[in-house]
mmCIF file of N, CA and C in Angstrom:
data_model
loop_
_atom_site.group_PDB
_atom_site.id
_atom_site.type_symbol
_atom_site.label_atom_id
_atom_site.label_comp_id
_atom_site.label_asym_id
_atom_site.label_seq_id
_atom_site.Cartn_x
_atom_site.Cartn_y
_atom_site.Cartn_z
ATOM 1 N N MET Y 1 -1.392 0.055 13.709
ATOM 2 C CA MET Y 1 -1.712 0.041 12.004
ATOM 3 C C MET Y 1 -0.654 -1.047 11.092
ATOM 4 N N LYS Y 2 -1.171 -1.932 10.597
ATOM 5 C CA LYS Y 2 -0.326 -3.277 10.113
ATOM 6 C C LYS Y 2 -0.367 -2.607 8.931
ATOM 7 N N LEU Y 3 1.173 -3.282 8.062
ATOM 8 C CA LEU Y 3 1.518 -2.781 6.917
ATOM 9 C C LEU Y 3 0.606 -3.674 5.873
ATOM 10 N N ARG Y 4 0.536 -2.639 4.883
ATOM 11 C CA ARG Y 4 -0.006 -3.183 3.755
ATOM 12 C C ARG Y 4 0.546 -3.064 2.322
ATOM 13 N N TRP Y 5 0.878 -4.092 1.397
ATOM 14 C CA TRP Y 5 1.305 -3.542 0.122
ATOM 15 C C TRP Y 5 -0.087 -3.367 -0.877
ATOM 16 N N LEU Y 6 0.715 -2.410 -1.748
ATOM 17 C CA LEU Y 6 0.155 -1.723 -2.300
ATOM 18 C C LEU Y 6 0.561 -1.606 -4.024
ATOM 19 N N ASP Y 7 -0.816 -1.877 -4.679
ATOM 20 C CA ASP Y 7 -0.816 -2.357 -6.364
ATOM 21 C C ASP Y 7 -0.133 -0.356 -7.159
ATOM 22 N N GLU Y 8 1.065 0.027 -6.384
ATOM 23 C CA GLU Y 8 1.578 1.061 -6.588
ATOM 24 C C GLU Y 8 3.001 1.363 -6.773
ATOM 25 N N GLU Y 9 3.867 1.568 -7.499
ATOM 26 C CA GLU Y 9 5.151 1.726 -7.526
ATOM 27 C C GLU Y 9 5.551 3.471 -7.055
ATOM 28 N N CYS Y 10 6.825 3.554 -6.553
ATOM 29 C CA CYS Y 10 7.813 4.320 -6.023
ATOM 30 C C CYS Y 10 7.663 5.385 -7.703
ATOM 31 N N GLY Y 11 7.573 6.749 -7.195
ATOM 32 C CA GLY Y 11 7.226 7.784 -8.368
ATOM 33 C C GLY Y 11 8.753 7.901 -8.786
ATOM 34 N N ILE Y 12 9.940 7.236 -8.180
ATOM 35 C CA ILE Y 12 11.132 7.613 -8.644
ATOM 36 C C ILE Y 12 12.449 6.783 -9.140
ATOM 37 N N CYS Y 13 11.677 5.327 -7.914
ATOM 38 C CA CYS Y 13 12.725 4.354 -7.870
ATOM 39 C C CYS Y 13 11.767 3.051 -8.476
ATOM 40 N N GLY Y 14 10.218 2.867 -8.956
ATOM 41 C CA GLY Y 14 9.489 1.889 -9.296
ATOM 42 C C GLY Y 14 9.481 1.183 -8.075
ATOM 43 N N GLN Y 15 9.819 0.858 -7.106
ATOM 44 C CA GLN Y 15 9.539 0.007 -6.142
ATOM 45 C C GLN Y 15 7.999 -0.093 -5.551
ATOM 46 N N GLN Y 16 7.991 -1.523 -5.212
ATOM 47 C CA GLN Y 16 6.267 -1.426 -4.709
ATOM 48 C C GLN Y 16 5.939 -0.474 -3.518
ATOM 49 N N LEU Y 17 4.820 0.036 -3.696
ATOM 50 C CA LEU Y 17 4.855 1.041 -2.362
ATOM 51 C C LEU Y 17 3.734 0.160 -1.156
ATOM 52 N N ASN Y 18 3.921 0.912 0.127
ATOM 53 C CA ASN Y 18 3.197 0.151 1.354
ATOM 54 C C ASN Y 18 2.866 0.840 1.594
ATOM 55 N N SER Y 19 1.782 0.684 3.012
ATOM 56 C CA SER Y 19 0.558 1.838 3.246
ATOM 57 C C SER Y 19 2.263 2.697 4.322
ATOM 58 N N TRP Y 20 3.293 2.330 4.924
ATOM 59 C CA TRP Y 20 4.079 3.448 5.617
ATOM 60 C C TRP Y 20 4.002 4.338 4.493
ATOM 61 N N ASP Y 21 5.125 3.641 3.139
ATOM 62 C CA ASP Y 21 5.422 4.612 2.341
ATOM 63 C C ASP Y 21 4.256 6.356 2.512
ATOM 64 N N VAL Y 22 3.108 5.732 1.658
ATOM 65 C CA VAL Y 22 1.852 6.445 1.256
ATOM 66 C C VAL Y 22 1.799 7.771 2.756
ATOM 67 N N ARG Y 23 1.787 7.083 3.682
ATOM 68 C CA ARG Y 23 1.807 8.175 4.897
ATOM 69 C C ARG Y 23 2.732 8.945 5.459
ATOM 70 N N ILE Y 24 3.867 8.794 4.866
ATOM 71 C CA ILE Y 24 5.010 9.543 5.387
ATOM 72 C C ILE Y 24 5.049 10.535 4.011
ATOM 73 N N SER Y 25 4.486 10.129 2.765
ATOM 74 C CA SER Y 25 4.658 10.620 1.505
ATOM 75 C C SER Y 25 3.284 11.861 1.931
ATOM 76 N N LYS Y 26 2.286 11.532 2.257
ATOM 77 C CA LYS Y 26 1.373 12.697 2.627
ATOM 78 C C LYS Y 26 1.551 13.778 3.506
ATOM 79 N N THR Y 27 2.795 13.180 4.495
ATOM 80 C CA THR Y 27 2.664 13.800 5.681
ATOM 81 C C THR Y 27 4.088 15.429 5.163
ATOM 82 N N LEU Y 28 4.893 14.762 4.234
ATOM 83 C CA LEU Y 28 5.658 15.774 3.860
ATOM 84 C C LEU Y 28 5.082 16.225 2.882
ATOM 85 N N ALA Y 29 3.688 16.175 2.052
ATOM 86 C CA ALA Y 29 2.889 16.949 1.124
ATOM 87 C C ALA Y 29 3.994 16.618 -0.558
ATOM 88 N N TYR Y 30 3.974 15.546 -0.793
ATOM 89 C CA TYR Y 30 4.173 14.892 -1.906
ATOM 90 C C TYR Y 30 3.397 15.133 -2.614
ATOM 91 N N LYS Y 31 3.530 15.423 -4.033
ATOM 92 C CA LYS Y 31 2.523 14.985 -4.997
ATOM 93 C C LYS Y 31 2.154 14.144 -5.006
ATOM 94 N N ASN Y 32 3.562 13.232 -5.561
ATOM 95 C CA ASN Y 32 3.380 11.458 -5.798
ATOM 96 C C ASN Y 32 3.861 10.843 -4.634
ATOM 97 N N ARG Y 33 3.387 9.855 -4.898
ATOM 98 C CA ARG Y 33 3.635 8.437 -4.123
ATOM 99 C C ARG Y 33 5.339 8.204 -3.822
ATOM 100 N N VAL Y 34 5.815 8.460 -2.973
ATOM 101 C CA VAL Y 34 7.770 8.080 -3.301
ATOM 102 C C VAL Y 34 7.952 6.954 -2.335
ATOM 103 N N CYS Y 35 8.828 5.715 -2.341
ATOM 104 C CA CYS Y 35 9.262 5.241 -1.373
ATOM 105 C C CYS Y 35 10.068 5.655 -0.175
ATOM 106 N N GLU Y 36 10.051 5.267 1.557
ATOM 107 C CA GLU Y 36 10.494 5.887 2.231
ATOM 108 C C GLU Y 36 12.715 6.065 2.156
ATOM 109 N N LYS Y 37 12.901 4.817 1.024
ATOM 110 C CA LYS Y 37 14.054 5.208 0.592
ATOM 111 C C LYS Y 37 13.983 5.965 -0.238
ATOM 112 N N CYS Y 38 13.769 6.475 -0.529
ATOM 113 C CA CYS Y 38 13.941 7.368 -1.938
ATOM 114 C C CYS Y 38 13.763 8.344 -1.289
ATOM 115 N N ILE Y 39 12.857 9.023 -0.496
ATOM 116 C CA ILE Y 39 12.840 10.354 0.566
ATOM 117 C C ILE Y 39 14.113 10.655 1.622
ATOM 118 N N ALA Y 40 14.311 8.938 1.856
ATOM 119 C CA ALA Y 40 15.884 9.371 2.913
ATOM 120 C C ALA Y 40 16.633 9.524 2.594
ATOM 121 N N GLU Y 41 17.047 9.196 0.818
ATOM 122 C CA GLU Y 41 18.309 9.869 0.530
ATOM 123 C C GLU Y 41 17.938 10.859 -0.107
ATOM 124 N N GLU Y 42 16.882 11.968 -0.230
ATOM 125 C CA GLU Y 42 16.694 13.102 -0.589
ATOM 126 C C GLU Y 42 16.518 13.919 0.609
ATOM 127 N N TYR Y 43 16.370 13.239 1.321
ATOM 128 C CA TYR Y 43 16.898 13.855 3.118
ATOM 129 C C TYR Y 43 18.543 14.294 3.574
ATOM 130 N N GLY Y 44 19.230 13.185 2.999
ATOM 131 C CA GLY Y 44 20.178 13.067 3.356
ATOM 132 C C GLY Y 44 20.516 12.245 4.432
ATOM 133 N N MET Y 45 19.350 10.857 4.800
ATOM 134 C CA MET Y 45 19.663 9.999 5.665
ATOM 135 C C MET Y 45 19.296 8.212 5.611
ATOM 136 N N ASP Y 46 19.370 7.860 6.158
ATOM 137 C CA ASP Y 46 19.166 6.404 5.730
ATOM 138 C C ASP Y 46 17.844 6.263 6.893
ATOM 139 N N VAL Y 47 17.546 5.170 6.728
ATOM 140 C CA VAL Y 47 16.041 4.953 6.456
ATOM 141 C C VAL Y 47 15.413 5.318 7.978
ATOM 142 N N GLU Y 48 16.719 4.455 9.169
ATOM 143 C CA GLU Y 48 15.948 4.312 10.347
ATOM 144 C C GLU Y 48 16.313 5.963 10.660
ATOM 145 N N ALA Y 49 16.874 6.913 10.483
ATOM 146 C CA ALA Y 49 17.151 7.947 10.827
ATOM 147 C C ALA Y 49 15.406 8.396 10.576
ATOM 148 N N LEU Y 50 15.286 8.665 9.228
ATOM 149 C CA LEU Y 50 13.901 9.247 8.673
ATOM 150 C C LEU Y 50 12.545 8.551 9.323
ATOM 151 N N ARG Y 51 13.195 7.444 9.999
ATOM 152 C CA ARG Y 51 11.955 6.906 11.092
ATOM 153 C C ARG Y 51 11.659 7.962 12.038
ATOM 154 N N GLY Y 52 12.840 7.320 12.764
ATOM 155 C CA GLY Y 52 13.294 8.564 13.882
ATOM 156 C C GLY Y 52 12.448 9.909 14.051
ATOM 157 N N ARG Y 53 12.958 10.609 12.810
ATOM 158 C CA ARG Y 53 12.218 11.892 12.376
ATOM 159 C C ARG Y 53 10.951 11.875 12.359
ATOM 160 N N MET Y 54 10.268 11.025 11.672
ATOM 161 C CA MET Y 54 8.924 10.812 11.489
ATOM 162 C C MET Y 54 8.027 11.121 12.873
ATOM 163 N N GLU Y 55 8.712 10.116 13.889
ATOM 164 C CA GLU Y 55 8.207 9.865 14.871
ATOM 165 C C GLU Y 55 8.164 11.082 15.878
ATOM 166 N N ASP Y 56 9.706 11.465 15.941
ATOM 167 C CA ASP Y 56 9.919 12.750 16.719
ATOM 168 C C ASP Y 56 8.847 13.900 16.295
ATOM 169 N N TYR Y 57 8.941 14.460 14.985
ATOM 170 C CA TYR Y 57 8.063 15.725 14.761
ATOM 171 C C TYR Y 57 6.912 15.469 14.497
ATOM 172 N N PHE Y 58 6.714 14.035 13.956
ATOM 173 C CA PHE Y 58 5.157 14.291 13.074
ATOM 174 C C PHE Y 58 4.248 13.406 14.372
ATOM 175 N N GLY Y 59 4.892 12.557 14.776
ATOM 176 C CA GLY Y 59 4.416 11.234 15.705
ATOM 177 C C GLY Y 59 3.642 10.691 15.184
ATOM 178 N N ILE Y 60 4.183 9.924 14.325
ATOM 179 C CA ILE Y 60 3.687 8.965 13.775
ATOM 180 C C ILE Y 60 5.004 7.503 13.428
ATOM 181 N N ARG Y 61 4.896 6.605 13.831
ATOM 182 C CA ARG Y 61 5.421 5.666 13.872
ATOM 183 C C ARG Y 61 4.952 4.936 12.722
ATOM 184 N N PRO Y 62 6.654 4.150 12.123
ATOM 185 C CA PRO Y 62 5.943 2.999 11.172
ATOM 186 C C PRO Y 62 4.742 2.096 11.510
ATOM 187 N N CYS Y 63 4.903 1.277 10.484
ATOM 188 C CA CYS Y 63 3.735 0.034 10.126
ATOM 189 C C CYS Y 63 4.238 -1.201 10.889
ATOM 190 N N VAL Y 64 3.314 -2.006 11.759
ATOM 191 C CA VAL Y 64 3.805 -3.026 12.638
ATOM 192 C C VAL Y 64 4.464 -3.819 10.959
ATOM 193 N N GLY Y 65 5.268 -4.496 11.101
ATOM 194 C CA GLY Y 65 5.616 -5.312 10.376
ATOM 195 C C GLY Y 65 6.766 -5.000 9.764
ATOM 196 N N ILE Y 66 7.546 -3.375 9.293
ATOM 197 C CA ILE Y 66 8.215 -2.528 8.862
ATOM 198 C C ILE Y 66 9.275 -2.816 9.420
#
């Protein structure tokens, strides 16, 4: 899956969202779409650790281009 930039903003920081942000927001059942940086901060980890957890626990990998 290729990375796509969307015309949406993170519900917390206002950063432009991409298709990976939307995938992990849905996977973690967020009501509002949130960027991976804000999700990582909420769980007390860095972005690379969050990506590893997404792959280990949910079997999803970041989009090509991240």
